[in-house]
Coordinates of C-alpha atoms in Angstrom, one line a residue:
M1 CA -40.2 -37.2 17.4
T2 CA -39.3 -36.6 21.1
F3 CA -38.4 -33.0 22.0
N4 CA -35.5 -32.8 24.4
F5 CA -35.8 -29.6 26.3
K6 CA -32.5 -30.1 28.2
K7 CA -30.6 -30.7 25.0
M8 CA -32.1 -27.6 23.3
A9 CA -31.4 -25.5 26.3
G10 CA -27.8 -26.7 26.3
L11 CA -27.4 -25.9 22.6
F12 CA -28.9 -22.4 23.1
M13 CA -26.6 -21.6 26.1
G14 CA -23.6 -22.8 24.1
A15 CA -24.5 -20.6 21.1
L16 CA -25.1 -17.6 23.4
A17 CA -21.7 -18.1 25.0
A18 CA -20.0 -18.3 21.7
F19 CA -21.7 -15.2 20.5
T20 CA -20.7 -13.4 23.7
I21 CA -17.1 -14.4 23.3
S22 CA -17.1 -13.4 19.7
T23 CA -18.6 -10.0 20.2
S24 CA -16.4 -9.2 23.2
V25 CA -13.3 -10.1 21.2
S26 CA -14.5 -7.9 18.4
A27 CA -15.3 -5.0 20.7
S28 CA -11.7 -5.2 22.2
K29 CA -10.1 -4.8 18.7
T30 CA -10.3 -1.0 18.6
K31 CA -6.7 0.2 18.1
I32 CA -5.1 1.4 14.9
A33 CA -1.3 1.4 15.0
D34 CA 1.4 2.1 12.4
V35 CA 4.5 0.0 12.9
S36 CA 8.1 -0.3 11.6
Q37 CA 11.4 -1.9 12.5
Y38 CA 11.6 0.5 15.5
Q39 CA 8.9 -1.6 17.2
G40 CA 11.3 -4.6 17.2
N41 CA 9.8 -8.1 17.3
I42 CA 6.1 -7.7 17.5
N43 CA 4.1 -10.5 19.2
W44 CA 1.3 -10.5 16.6
S45 CA -0.6 -13.1 18.5
K46 CA -1.1 -10.7 21.4
A47 CA -1.3 -7.5 19.3
S48 CA -4.1 -9.0 17.2
K49 CA -6.3 -9.2 20.2
V50 CA -6.5 -5.4 20.4
L51 CA -5.5 -4.2 16.9
K52 CA -8.4 -3.5 14.6
Y53 CA -6.0 -2.4 11.8
A54 CA -2.3 -1.9 11.2
I55 CA -0.3 0.2 8.8
I56 CA 3.2 -1.2 8.1
R57 CA 6.2 0.8 6.9
V58 CA 8.0 -0.4 3.8
Q59 CA 10.8 2.1 3.2
H60 CA 12.4 5.4 4.3
G61 CA 13.4 7.4 1.2
D62 CA 14.8 5.6 -1.8
T63 CA 18.1 4.7 -3.4
G64 CA 20.3 7.7 -3.6
D65 CA 19.1 9.3 -0.4
A66 CA 21.7 9.4 2.4
D67 CA 19.4 7.9 4.9
F68 CA 17.6 5.4 2.6
R69 CA 16.6 2.2 4.2
I70 CA 14.2 -0.6 3.4
D71 CA 12.3 -1.4 6.6
S72 CA 13.9 -4.6 8.0
K73 CA 10.6 -5.8 9.5
R74 CA 8.3 -5.1 6.6
N75 CA 7.9 -8.7 5.5
V76 CA 7.8 -10.1 9.1
N77 CA 5.2 -7.6 10.1
A78 CA 3.1 -8.3 7.0
A79 CA 3.3 -12.0 7.6
G80 CA 2.3 -11.6 11.3
A81 CA -0.6 -9.4 10.5
K82 CA -1.9 -11.8 7.9
K83 CA -1.4 -14.9 10.1
Y84 CA -3.4 -13.4 12.9
G85 CA -6.1 -11.7 10.9
V86 CA -5.2 -8.0 11.2
P87 CA -6.0 -6.1 8.0
F88 CA -3.2 -3.8 7.0
G89 CA -2.0 -1.2 4.6
Q90 CA 1.6 -0.1 3.9
Y91 CA 3.4 3.2 3.8
G92 CA 6.6 4.7 2.4
Y93 CA 8.3 7.7 3.9
A94 CA 9.0 9.9 0.9
E95 CA 12.2 11.9 0.2
F96 CA 11.6 12.7 -3.4
S97 CA 13.4 15.7 -4.9
S98 CA 11.9 15.9 -8.4
V99 CA 9.0 14.7 -10.5
A100 CA 11.2 11.9 -11.9
D101 CA 12.4 10.9 -8.4
A102 CA 8.8 10.8 -7.1
K103 CA 7.8 8.4 -9.9
K104 CA 10.8 6.2 -9.2
E105 CA 10.1 6.2 -5.5
A106 CA 6.5 5.2 -6.2
R107 CA 7.6 2.3 -8.4
D108 CA 10.1 1.1 -5.9
F109 CA 7.7 1.4 -3.0
Y110 CA 5.1 -0.6 -4.9
K111 CA 7.6 -3.3 -5.8
R112 CA 8.8 -3.7 -2.2
S113 CA 5.2 -3.8 -0.8
N114 CA 3.4 -6.9 0.3
A115 CA 0.6 -8.3 -2.0
G116 CA -1.6 -8.6 1.1
A117 CA -1.7 -4.8 1.7
R118 CA -5.2 -3.4 1.4
F119 CA -4.0 0.1 0.5
Y120 CA -0.8 2.2 0.0
V121 CA 0.2 5.5 1.8
L122 CA 2.4 8.3 0.7
D123 CA 4.1 9.6 3.9
N124 CA 4.9 13.1 2.8
E125 CA 6.6 15.1 5.5
H126 CA 10.1 15.7 4.3
R127 CA 10.7 18.7 2.0
K128 CA 13.8 18.0 -0.2
G129 CA 13.5 19.3 -3.7
K130 CA 13.7 22.9 -5.1
G131 CA 10.6 22.5 -7.3
S132 CA 6.9 22.4 -6.4
E133 CA 6.2 19.9 -3.6
Q134 CA 2.7 19.6 -5.0
S135 CA 4.1 18.5 -8.4
Y136 CA 6.0 15.7 -6.6
V137 CA 2.9 14.6 -4.8
N138 CA 1.0 14.5 -8.0
A139 CA 3.7 12.6 -9.8
W140 CA 3.8 9.9 -7.0
L141 CA 0.0 9.6 -7.2
S142 CA -0.1 9.4 -11.0
Q143 CA 2.5 6.7 -11.0
M144 CA 0.8 4.6 -8.3
R145 CA -2.5 4.9 -10.2
K146 CA -0.8 3.1 -13.1
L147 CA 0.4 0.3 -10.8
T148 CA -2.6 -0.5 -8.6
N149 CA -6.3 0.0 -8.2
K150 CA -6.1 -0.2 -4.4
P151 CA -6.8 2.9 -2.3
L152 CA -4.0 5.5 -2.2
I153 CA -3.9 7.5 1.0
Y154 CA -2.1 10.8 1.7
Y155 CA -0.3 11.2 5.1
S156 CA 1.4 14.2 6.6
Y157 CA 1.3 16.3 9.7
D158 CA -1.1 19.3 10.1
N159 CA 1.5 22.0 9.9
Y160 CA 3.3 20.6 6.8
V161 CA 0.1 20.5 4.8
A162 CA -0.6 24.2 5.8
V163 CA 2.9 25.5 5.1
H164 CA 3.3 23.7 1.7
K165 CA -0.4 24.1 0.7
I166 CA -0.7 20.5 -0.3
N167 CA -3.9 19.6 -2.2
Y168 CA -4.5 15.9 -1.7
S169 CA -8.1 15.8 -2.8
K170 CA -7.4 13.3 -5.6
F171 CA -6.2 10.7 -3.1
D172 CA -8.7 8.1 -1.8
G173 CA -8.4 9.4 1.7
S174 CA -6.2 11.3 4.2
W175 CA -4.3 10.4 7.4
I176 CA -3.1 13.5 9.3
A177 CA -0.9 13.7 12.4
N178 CA -1.4 16.2 15.2
Y179 CA -0.7 15.3 18.8
S180 CA -2.1 18.3 20.6
K181 CA -5.6 18.4 19.1
K182 CA -7.6 17.3 16.1
P183 CA -6.0 18.4 12.8
T184 CA -7.3 21.4 11.1
A185 CA -6.5 19.9 7.7
S186 CA -9.1 17.6 6.2
A187 CA -8.5 14.1 7.7
D188 CA -10.3 10.7 7.6
L189 CA -7.8 9.2 10.0
W190 CA -6.1 11.1 12.8
Q191 CA -2.8 10.0 14.2
Y192 CA -3.2 11.5 17.7
T193 CA -0.2 10.1 19.6
S194 CA 3.3 8.7 19.2
T195 CA 3.4 7.3 22.7
G196 CA 0.6 4.8 22.5
R197 CA 0.8 1.3 24.0
V198 CA -0.3 -2.0 22.4
S199 CA -0.1 -5.5 24.0
G200 CA 2.6 -7.5 22.2
I201 CA 4.6 -4.4 21.2
S202 CA 7.4 -3.2 23.4
G203 CA 7.7 0.6 24.0
N204 CA 5.8 3.4 22.3
V205 CA 3.8 3.1 19.1
D206 CA 1.9 5.6 17.0
L207 CA -1.9 5.3 17.4
S208 CA -4.7 6.7 15.2
K209 CA -8.4 7.1 15.5
T210 CA -11.0 7.4 12.8
L211 CA -12.7 10.7 12.0
N212 CA -14.6 9.3 9.0
S213 CA -15.1 5.6 9.8
S214 CA -16.9 4.8 6.5
V215 CA -14.0 6.0 4.5
V216 CA -11.3 4.4 6.6
N217 CA -13.1 1.1 6.8
S218 CA -13.3 1.1 3.0
W219 CA -9.5 1.2 2.8
F220 CA -9.3 -2.0 4.7
K221 CA -12.0 -3.9 2.9
A222 CA -10.9 -7.4 1.8
G223 CA -12.2 -6.8 -1.7
S224 CA -9.7 -4.1 -2.3
A225 CA -7.2 -6.4 -4.1
D226 CA -5.7 -5.6 -7.5
T227 CA -8.5 -7.2 -9.4
A228 CA -9.5 -4.4 -11.7
K229 CA -9.7 -5.0 -15.4
P230 CA -6.1 -4.5 -16.8
T231 CA -5.3 -1.3 -18.7
Y232 CA -2.9 -1.5 -21.6
Y233 CA -0.7 0.6 -23.7
T234 CA -2.1 0.4 -27.2
A235 CA 0.6 2.2 -29.1
V236 CA 4.4 2.3 -29.1
P237 CA 5.6 5.3 -26.9
A238 CA 7.4 8.1 -28.7
S239 CA 10.6 7.2 -27.0
K240 CA 10.2 3.6 -28.2
K241 CA 11.3 2.5 -24.8
V242 CA 9.4 1.1 -21.7
T243 CA 10.6 0.5 -18.2
I244 CA 9.5 -2.6 -16.2
T245 CA 7.9 -1.7 -12.9
R246 CA 7.4 -5.2 -11.5
N247 CA 9.3 -8.4 -12.3
I248 CA 7.9 -10.0 -15.5
Y249 CA 8.9 -12.6 -18.1
E250 CA 10.0 -12.2 -21.7
Y251 CA 8.3 -14.6 -24.2
Q252 CA 9.1 -15.9 -27.6
D253 CA 5.5 -15.8 -28.7
V254 CA 2.6 -13.3 -28.4
N255 CA 0.4 -15.8 -26.5
F256 CA 3.0 -16.3 -23.8
K257 CA 3.5 -20.0 -24.2
S258 CA 7.3 -20.0 -24.7
R259 CA 8.9 -18.3 -21.8
I260 CA 12.5 -17.1 -22.4
T261 CA 13.8 -15.2 -19.4
K262 CA 12.8 -13.3 -16.2
L263 CA 13.2 -9.5 -16.4
A264 CA 13.8 -7.5 -13.2
A265 CA 11.9 -4.4 -12.3
G266 CA 13.7 -1.2 -13.3
K267 CA 15.0 -2.6 -16.6
T268 CA 14.4 -0.4 -19.7
L269 CA 13.7 -2.1 -23.0
S270 CA 13.4 -1.0 -26.6
V271 CA 10.1 -1.8 -28.3
K272 CA 9.1 -1.7 -32.0
A273 CA 5.4 -2.6 -32.1
V274 CA 2.2 -3.3 -30.2
T275 CA 0.3 -6.5 -31.0
R276 CA -2.4 -8.6 -29.4
S277 CA -2.7 -12.1 -28.2
T278 CA -5.5 -14.4 -29.4
G279 CA -7.3 -13.6 -26.2
G280 CA -7.1 -9.8 -26.9
A281 CA -4.3 -8.8 -24.4
Y282 CA -1.9 -6.2 -25.7
R283 CA 1.8 -7.0 -25.9
F284 CA 4.9 -5.0 -26.7
Q285 CA 7.1 -6.6 -29.3
L286 CA 10.7 -5.9 -28.5
T287 CA 13.4 -5.0 -31.0
N288 CA 14.8 -8.5 -30.6
G289 CA 11.4 -9.9 -31.8
N290 CA 10.3 -11.3 -28.4
Y291 CA 7.2 -10.1 -26.4
I292 CA 6.4 -8.7 -23.0
T293 CA 3.1 -7.5 -21.5
A294 CA 1.8 -4.0 -22.3
N295 CA -0.2 -4.0 -19.0
K296 CA 0.3 -0.6 -17.3
A297 CA 0.5 -2.4 -13.9
F298 CA 3.8 -3.9 -15.0
V299 CA 5.5 -1.5 -17.4
S300 CA 5.6 2.3 -17.9
N301 CA 6.8 4.6 -20.6

């Protein structure tokens, strides 16, 4: 075998150049931005060259709130981030005014979120109800735990946490805003400015930096999809009613071979029994004799 030094040298230099380009691109992706419809049309091709992570808004409040709106760019931004390889989470600005309202807002937020989101954020900075703000936060968290196994993150600004004495230790992490200095509240991610700049985004944008990189990086891990073993209701609830939290189908048989109709999230159904498929999955039998899943990710009591 003849050893070609020129060829090997060429291959080595090519590999070195590729490695240099790859590492320099990776090193330039340092910014963490949260975006919404207020950033307009984002050029994700450009933004992806500097964005390490993105956090995308889904909604502001919920139905019944005077200023409720679904973010008009939530799907466009999620698609852009996915296309150009920017890992992202999603957040909902909360305006809940009761425990029941907090649970509903969680269900609606989850339903409107993108399946590609690595985690979900409760944006809790608007005091509206007359009851305990902590009870609303706990209700939102409890409802989301029933819907997803992805990380759940608490967001607020430093002073709000202090004034309302919010305990968010049961969340999977915290994201705290304070533009004058590092937050005094416990924070894994610090939103340090609302006047940041990112290539591909016109005007100002919120930027954050990590205070606990191992925790924050864990939120964005690709393996954080909803792949956990399903948890089921194994008994008929006392009310004998369940509410659908994500669009599902109604079936004529317990093994889900004969589909009847699609059921929209938010619909409440009467149930009379719990049974199991031949594969062991729990099903609710409806009062009309048909079946739906008893998976807690899709229905709640």
